[in-house]
Tab-separated table of C-alpha atoms in Angstrom:
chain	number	residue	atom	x	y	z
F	72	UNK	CA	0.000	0.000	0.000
F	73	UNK	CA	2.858	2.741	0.666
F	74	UNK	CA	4.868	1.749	-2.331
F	75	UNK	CA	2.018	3.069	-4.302
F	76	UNK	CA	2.203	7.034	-2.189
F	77	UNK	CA	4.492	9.456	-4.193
F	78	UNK	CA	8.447	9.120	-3.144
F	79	UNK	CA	8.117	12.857	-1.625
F	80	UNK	CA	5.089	11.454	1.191
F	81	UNK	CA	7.159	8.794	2.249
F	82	UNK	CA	10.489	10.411	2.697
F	83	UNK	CA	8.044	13.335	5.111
F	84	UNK	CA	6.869	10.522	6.900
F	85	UNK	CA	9.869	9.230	7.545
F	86	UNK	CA	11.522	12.403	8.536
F	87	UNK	CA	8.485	13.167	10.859
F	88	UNK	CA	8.793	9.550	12.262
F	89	UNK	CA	12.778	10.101	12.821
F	90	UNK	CA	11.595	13.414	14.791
F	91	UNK	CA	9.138	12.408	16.724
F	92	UNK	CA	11.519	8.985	18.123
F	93	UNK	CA	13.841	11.407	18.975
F	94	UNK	CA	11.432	13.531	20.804
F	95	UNK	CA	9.272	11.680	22.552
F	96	UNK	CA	11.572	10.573	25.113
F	97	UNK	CA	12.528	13.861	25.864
F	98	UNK	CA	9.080	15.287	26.464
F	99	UNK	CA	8.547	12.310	28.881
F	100	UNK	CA	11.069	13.202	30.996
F	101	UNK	CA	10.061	16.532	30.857
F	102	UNK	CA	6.799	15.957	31.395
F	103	UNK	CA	7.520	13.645	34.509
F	104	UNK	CA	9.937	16.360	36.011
F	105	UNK	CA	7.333	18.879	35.329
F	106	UNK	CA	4.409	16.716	37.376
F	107	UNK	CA	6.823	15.826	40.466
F	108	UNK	CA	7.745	19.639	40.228
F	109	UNK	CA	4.072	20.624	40.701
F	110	UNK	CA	3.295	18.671	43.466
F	111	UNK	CA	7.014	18.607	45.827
F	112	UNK	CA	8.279	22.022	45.300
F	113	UNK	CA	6.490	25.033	47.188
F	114	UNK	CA	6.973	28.256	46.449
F	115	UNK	CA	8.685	28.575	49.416
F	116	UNK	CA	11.360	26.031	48.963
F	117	UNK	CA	12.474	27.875	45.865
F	118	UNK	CA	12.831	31.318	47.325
F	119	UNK	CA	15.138	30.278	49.686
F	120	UNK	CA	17.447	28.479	47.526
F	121	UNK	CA	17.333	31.212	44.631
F	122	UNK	CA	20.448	34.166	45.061
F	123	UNK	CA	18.399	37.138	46.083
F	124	UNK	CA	20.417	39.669	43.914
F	125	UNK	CA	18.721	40.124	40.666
F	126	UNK	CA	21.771	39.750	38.816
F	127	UNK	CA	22.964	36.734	40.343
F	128	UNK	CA	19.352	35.152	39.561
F	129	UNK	CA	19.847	35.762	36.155
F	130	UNK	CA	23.315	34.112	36.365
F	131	UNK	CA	21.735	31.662	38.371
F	132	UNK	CA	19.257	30.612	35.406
F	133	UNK	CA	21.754	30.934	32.883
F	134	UNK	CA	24.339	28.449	34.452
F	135	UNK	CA	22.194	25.691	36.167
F	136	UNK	CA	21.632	24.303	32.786
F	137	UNK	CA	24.492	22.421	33.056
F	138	UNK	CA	22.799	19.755	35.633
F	139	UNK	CA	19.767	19.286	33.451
F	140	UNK	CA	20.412	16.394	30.445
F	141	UNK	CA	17.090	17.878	28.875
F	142	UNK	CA	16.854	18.550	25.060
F	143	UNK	CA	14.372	21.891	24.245
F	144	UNK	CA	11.610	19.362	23.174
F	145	UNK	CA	11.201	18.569	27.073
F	146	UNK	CA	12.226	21.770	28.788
F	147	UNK	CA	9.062	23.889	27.982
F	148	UNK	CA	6.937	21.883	30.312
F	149	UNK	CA	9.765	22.217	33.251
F	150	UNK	CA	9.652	25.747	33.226
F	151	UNK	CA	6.330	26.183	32.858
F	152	UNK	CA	6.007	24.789	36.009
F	153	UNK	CA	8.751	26.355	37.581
F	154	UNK	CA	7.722	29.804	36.694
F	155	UNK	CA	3.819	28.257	38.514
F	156	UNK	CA	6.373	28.449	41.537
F	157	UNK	CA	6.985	32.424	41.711
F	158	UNK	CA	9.949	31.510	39.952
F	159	UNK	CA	11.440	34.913	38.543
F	160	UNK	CA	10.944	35.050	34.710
F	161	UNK	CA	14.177	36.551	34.040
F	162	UNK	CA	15.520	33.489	36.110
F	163	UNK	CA	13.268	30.921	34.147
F	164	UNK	CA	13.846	32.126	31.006
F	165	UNK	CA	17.551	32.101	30.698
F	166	UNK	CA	17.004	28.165	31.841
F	167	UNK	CA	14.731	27.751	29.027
F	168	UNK	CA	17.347	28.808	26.377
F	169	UNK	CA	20.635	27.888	28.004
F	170	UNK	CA	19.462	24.312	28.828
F	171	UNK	CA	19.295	22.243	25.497
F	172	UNK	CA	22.570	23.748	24.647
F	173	UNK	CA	25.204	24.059	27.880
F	174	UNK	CA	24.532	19.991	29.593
F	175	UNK	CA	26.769	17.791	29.392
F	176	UNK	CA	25.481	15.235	27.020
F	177	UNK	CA	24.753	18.191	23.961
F	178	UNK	CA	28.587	19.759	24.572
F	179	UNK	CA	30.032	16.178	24.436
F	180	UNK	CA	28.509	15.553	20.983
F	181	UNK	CA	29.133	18.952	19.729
F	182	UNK	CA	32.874	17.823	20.908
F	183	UNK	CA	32.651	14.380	18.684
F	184	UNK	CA	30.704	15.568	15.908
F	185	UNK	CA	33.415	18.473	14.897
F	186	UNK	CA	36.387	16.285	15.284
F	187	UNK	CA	36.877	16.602	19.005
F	188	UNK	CA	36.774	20.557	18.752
F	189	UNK	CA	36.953	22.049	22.123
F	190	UNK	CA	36.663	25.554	20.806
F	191	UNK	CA	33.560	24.880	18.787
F	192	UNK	CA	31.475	23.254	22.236
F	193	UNK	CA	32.794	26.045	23.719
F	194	UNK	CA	32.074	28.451	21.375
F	195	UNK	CA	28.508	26.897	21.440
F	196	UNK	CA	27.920	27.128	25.414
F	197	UNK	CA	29.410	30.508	25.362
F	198	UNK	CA	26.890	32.762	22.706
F	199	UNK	CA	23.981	30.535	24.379
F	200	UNK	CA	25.062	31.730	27.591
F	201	UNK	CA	25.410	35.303	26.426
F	202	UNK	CA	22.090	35.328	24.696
F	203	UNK	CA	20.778	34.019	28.140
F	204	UNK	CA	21.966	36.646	29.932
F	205	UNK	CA	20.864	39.099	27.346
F	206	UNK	CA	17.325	37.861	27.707
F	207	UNK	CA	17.124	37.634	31.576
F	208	UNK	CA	18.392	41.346	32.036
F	209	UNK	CA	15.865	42.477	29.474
F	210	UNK	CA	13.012	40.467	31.633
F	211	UNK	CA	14.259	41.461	35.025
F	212	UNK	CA	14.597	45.568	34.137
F	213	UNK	CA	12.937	46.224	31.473
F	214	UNK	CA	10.076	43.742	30.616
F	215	UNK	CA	6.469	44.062	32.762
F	216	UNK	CA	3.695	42.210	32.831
F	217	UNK	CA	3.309	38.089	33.123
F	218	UNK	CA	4.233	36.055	30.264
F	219	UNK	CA	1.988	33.343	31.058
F	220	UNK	CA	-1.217	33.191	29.887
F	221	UNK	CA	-3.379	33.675	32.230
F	222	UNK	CA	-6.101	30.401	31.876
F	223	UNK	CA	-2.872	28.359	32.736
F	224	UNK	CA	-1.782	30.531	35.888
F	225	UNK	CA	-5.790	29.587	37.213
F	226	UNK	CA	-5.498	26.387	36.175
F	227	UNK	CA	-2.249	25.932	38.466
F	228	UNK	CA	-2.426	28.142	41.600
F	229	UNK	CA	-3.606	25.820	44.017
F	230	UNK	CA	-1.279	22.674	45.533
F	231	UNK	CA	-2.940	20.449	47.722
F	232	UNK	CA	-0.302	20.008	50.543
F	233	UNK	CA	-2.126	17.427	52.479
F	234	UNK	CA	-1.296	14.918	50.003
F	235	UNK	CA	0.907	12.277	51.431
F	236	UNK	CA	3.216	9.245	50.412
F	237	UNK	CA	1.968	7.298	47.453
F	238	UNK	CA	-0.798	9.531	47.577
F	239	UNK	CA	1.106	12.426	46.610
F	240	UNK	CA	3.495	10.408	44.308
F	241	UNK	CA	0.245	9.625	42.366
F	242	UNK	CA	-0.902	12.705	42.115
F	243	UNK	CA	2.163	13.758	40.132
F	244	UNK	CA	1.994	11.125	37.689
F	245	UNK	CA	-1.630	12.254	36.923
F	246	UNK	CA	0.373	15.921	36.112
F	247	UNK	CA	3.189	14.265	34.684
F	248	UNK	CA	0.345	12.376	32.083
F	249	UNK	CA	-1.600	15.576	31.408
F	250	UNK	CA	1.419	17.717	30.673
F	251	UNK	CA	2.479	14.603	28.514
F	252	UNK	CA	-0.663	14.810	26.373
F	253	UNK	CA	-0.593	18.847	26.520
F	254	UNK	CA	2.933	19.065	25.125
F	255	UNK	CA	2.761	16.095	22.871
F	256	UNK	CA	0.022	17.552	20.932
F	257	UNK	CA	1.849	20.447	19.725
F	258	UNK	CA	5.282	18.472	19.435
F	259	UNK	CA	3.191	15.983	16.766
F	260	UNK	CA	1.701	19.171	14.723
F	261	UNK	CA	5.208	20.852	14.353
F	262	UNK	CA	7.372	17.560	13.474
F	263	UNK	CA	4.111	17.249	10.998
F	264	UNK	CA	5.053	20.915	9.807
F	265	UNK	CA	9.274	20.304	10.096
F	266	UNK	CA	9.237	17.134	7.924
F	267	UNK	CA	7.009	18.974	5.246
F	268	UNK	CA	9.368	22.013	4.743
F	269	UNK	CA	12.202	19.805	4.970
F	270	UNK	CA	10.928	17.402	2.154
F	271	UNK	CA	9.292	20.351	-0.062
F	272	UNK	CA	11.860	22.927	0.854
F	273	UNK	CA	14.956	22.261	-1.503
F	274	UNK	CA	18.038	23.083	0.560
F	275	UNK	CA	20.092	24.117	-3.005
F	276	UNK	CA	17.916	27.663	-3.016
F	277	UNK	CA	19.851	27.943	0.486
F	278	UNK	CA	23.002	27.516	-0.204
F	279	UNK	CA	22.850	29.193	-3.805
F	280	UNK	CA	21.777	32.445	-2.472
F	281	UNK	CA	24.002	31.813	1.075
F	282	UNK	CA	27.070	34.207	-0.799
F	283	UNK	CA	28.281	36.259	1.749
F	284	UNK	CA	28.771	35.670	5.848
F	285	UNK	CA	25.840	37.927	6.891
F	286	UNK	CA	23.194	36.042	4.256
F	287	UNK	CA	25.121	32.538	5.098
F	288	UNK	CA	24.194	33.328	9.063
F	289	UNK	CA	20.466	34.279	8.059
F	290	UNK	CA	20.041	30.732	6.276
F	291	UNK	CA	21.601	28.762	8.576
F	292	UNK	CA	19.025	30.725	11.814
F	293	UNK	CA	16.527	29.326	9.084
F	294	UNK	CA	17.423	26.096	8.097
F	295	UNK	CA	17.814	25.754	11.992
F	296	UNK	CA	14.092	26.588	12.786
F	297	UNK	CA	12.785	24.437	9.410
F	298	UNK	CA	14.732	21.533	10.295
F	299	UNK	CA	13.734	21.308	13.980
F	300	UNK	CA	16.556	18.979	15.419
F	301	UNK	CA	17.071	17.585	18.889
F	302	UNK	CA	20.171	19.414	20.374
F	303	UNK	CA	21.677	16.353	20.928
F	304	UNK	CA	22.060	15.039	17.136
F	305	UNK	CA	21.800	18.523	15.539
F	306	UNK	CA	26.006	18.765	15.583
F	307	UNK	CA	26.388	16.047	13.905
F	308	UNK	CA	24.138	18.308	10.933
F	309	UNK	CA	25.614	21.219	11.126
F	310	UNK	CA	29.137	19.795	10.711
F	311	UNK	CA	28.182	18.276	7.901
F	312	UNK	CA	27.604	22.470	6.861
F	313	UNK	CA	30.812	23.580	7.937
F	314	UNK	CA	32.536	23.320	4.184
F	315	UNK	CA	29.650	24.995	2.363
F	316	UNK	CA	28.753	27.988	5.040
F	317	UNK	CA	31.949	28.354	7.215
F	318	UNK	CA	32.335	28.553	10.814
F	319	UNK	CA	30.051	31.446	12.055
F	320	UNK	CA	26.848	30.725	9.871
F	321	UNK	CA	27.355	26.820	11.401
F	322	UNK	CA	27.758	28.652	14.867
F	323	UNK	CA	24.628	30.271	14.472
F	324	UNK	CA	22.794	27.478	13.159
F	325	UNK	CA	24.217	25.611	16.478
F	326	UNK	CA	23.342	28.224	19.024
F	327	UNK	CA	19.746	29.217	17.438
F	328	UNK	CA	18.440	25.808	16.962
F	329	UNK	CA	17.871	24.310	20.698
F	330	UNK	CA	16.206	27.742	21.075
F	331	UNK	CA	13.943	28.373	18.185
F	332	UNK	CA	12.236	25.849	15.520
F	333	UNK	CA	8.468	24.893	14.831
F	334	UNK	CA	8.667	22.447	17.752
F	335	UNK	CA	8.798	25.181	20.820
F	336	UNK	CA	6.631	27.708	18.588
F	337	UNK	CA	4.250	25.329	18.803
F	338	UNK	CA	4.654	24.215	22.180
F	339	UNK	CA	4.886	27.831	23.637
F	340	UNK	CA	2.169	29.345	22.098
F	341	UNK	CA	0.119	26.965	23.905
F	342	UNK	CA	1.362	28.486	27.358
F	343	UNK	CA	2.625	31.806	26.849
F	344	UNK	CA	1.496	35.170	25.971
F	345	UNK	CA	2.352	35.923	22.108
F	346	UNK	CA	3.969	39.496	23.308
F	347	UNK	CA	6.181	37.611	24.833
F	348	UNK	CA	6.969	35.112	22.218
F	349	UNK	CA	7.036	37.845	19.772
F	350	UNK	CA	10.256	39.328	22.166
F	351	UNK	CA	11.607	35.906	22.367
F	352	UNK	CA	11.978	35.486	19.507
F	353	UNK	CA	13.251	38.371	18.125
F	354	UNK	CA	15.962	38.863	20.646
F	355	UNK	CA	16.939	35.547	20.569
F	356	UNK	CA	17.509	36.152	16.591
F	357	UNK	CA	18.743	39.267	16.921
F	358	UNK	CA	21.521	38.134	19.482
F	359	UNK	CA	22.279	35.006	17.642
F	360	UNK	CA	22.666	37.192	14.251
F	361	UNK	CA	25.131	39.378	15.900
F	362	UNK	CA	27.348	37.029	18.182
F	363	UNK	CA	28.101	35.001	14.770
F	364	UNK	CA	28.902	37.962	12.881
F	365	UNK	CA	31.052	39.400	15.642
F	366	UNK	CA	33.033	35.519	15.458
F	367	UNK	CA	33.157	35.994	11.746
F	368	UNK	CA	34.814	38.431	12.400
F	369	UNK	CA	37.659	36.833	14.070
């Protein structure tokens, strides 16, 4: 029966297959951190192990990354929750785009997948760091208002905190399952979406009109959103870039993709404001545009 659906069909199906494998696993673990999250940390317990300068917050969220093996397809969920707890935005946001990119397990294949190049993981870690910063000190001074929208912040204000034992251990399961199902939705529509534009999008208009660093950095941002990869295998793409585009267009198509594709459009929109998306977004592109140029440069 498939041999008889057009050769473009089946290689989208395969592609959205290959995405949502690698995915899935992800989003569990999210979604089971996110659950156990809901119903063992207070409010309180977070405030007093936060840093209460501002500054150090936002250094705080930028840097703890490192502990979480999490890929971007399962952090949405986690700080979702986290920012349920009265966790500062411009502490839960720098997490959000720091933490698909600076653990362990992503840096260790960006290290094998460039032919052991400490300069390029580093390289990597550092403008995602940066951009991390950049985004917490525009949410801590400049940016008002909640990000959240505000059905979801009903939906999650109350903790019942006279759960106990397995009682309470169920209870987060039952989360962990509906934030499962809430995420997975959206992470099904955009691999749908990813695998289309990669099968109907022919990379050669890329690279043909890719002539100079500054257009080179701009397709590679883009090829990094269309594409949608799990920041654990995406190095292992983009080296396969490096002769065509050079090193700062395969920078920025490292550093942008754990933070932007169709995946955590998707997957945001259904939890936060779209003013806040919208400045997401655009500083996240912004920043990543620049930092490659700048190492372009070099």
């Amino acid at each position: 029966m498939f041999q008889q659906l057009p050769l473009s069909i089946l290689q989208a199906g395969a592609i959205f297959l290959s995405i949502i494998i690698e995915a899935l696993p992800f989003v569990l673990i999210g979604s089971i951190i996110s659950g156990f999250i809901e119903i063992y940390i207070t409010p309180e317990f977070v405030y007093r192990y936060l840093p209460k300068n501002k500054i150090l917050r936002i250094m705080f969220g930028s840097l703890v990354g490192f502990f979480f093996p999490s890929c971007e397809c399962g952090i949405v969920p986690i700080v979702c929750r986290f920012l349920d707890k009265k966790v500062p935005s411009y502490t839960a946001i720098p997490f959000l785009a720091t933490a698909p990119v600076i653990n362990p397990i992503v840096l260790f294949s960006t290290y094998t997948a460039f032919g052991n190049s400490v300069t390029i993981a580093l390289y990597r870690a550092l403008g995602s760091i940066l951009i991390a910063m950049i985004l917490g000190i525009v949410l801590g001074f400049f940016y008002k208002g909640p990000i959240l929208k505000s059905s979801r912040t009903e939906q999650h204000r109350h903790q019942d905190s006279s759960l106990r034992g397995w009682k309470k251990m169920g209870h987060a399961l039952i989360h962990s399952i509906d934030e499962f199902f809430d995420t997975g939705r959206y992470l099904v529509f955009g691999s749908l979406f990813a695998s289309l534009l990669q099968v109907y999008l022919p990379t050669r208009i890329l690279t043909t009109i890719g002539h100079n660093t500054a257009t080179a950095i701009l397709i590679m941002m883009v090829l990094a959103f269309v594409l949608s990869l799990c920041s654990e295998a995406d190095a292992f793409i983009g080296s396969s870039f490096l002769a065509t585009f050079g090193f700062a267009p395969v920078m920025a198509f490292l550093v942008i993709g754990p933070m932007i594709d169709i995946k955590n459009v998707l997957m945001m929109q259904a939890q936060f404001k779209g003013r806040f998306i919208a400045l997401y977004f655009g500083l996240i592109s912004l920043a990543v545009f620049t930092y490659s140029f700048l190492l372009g440069g070099l």
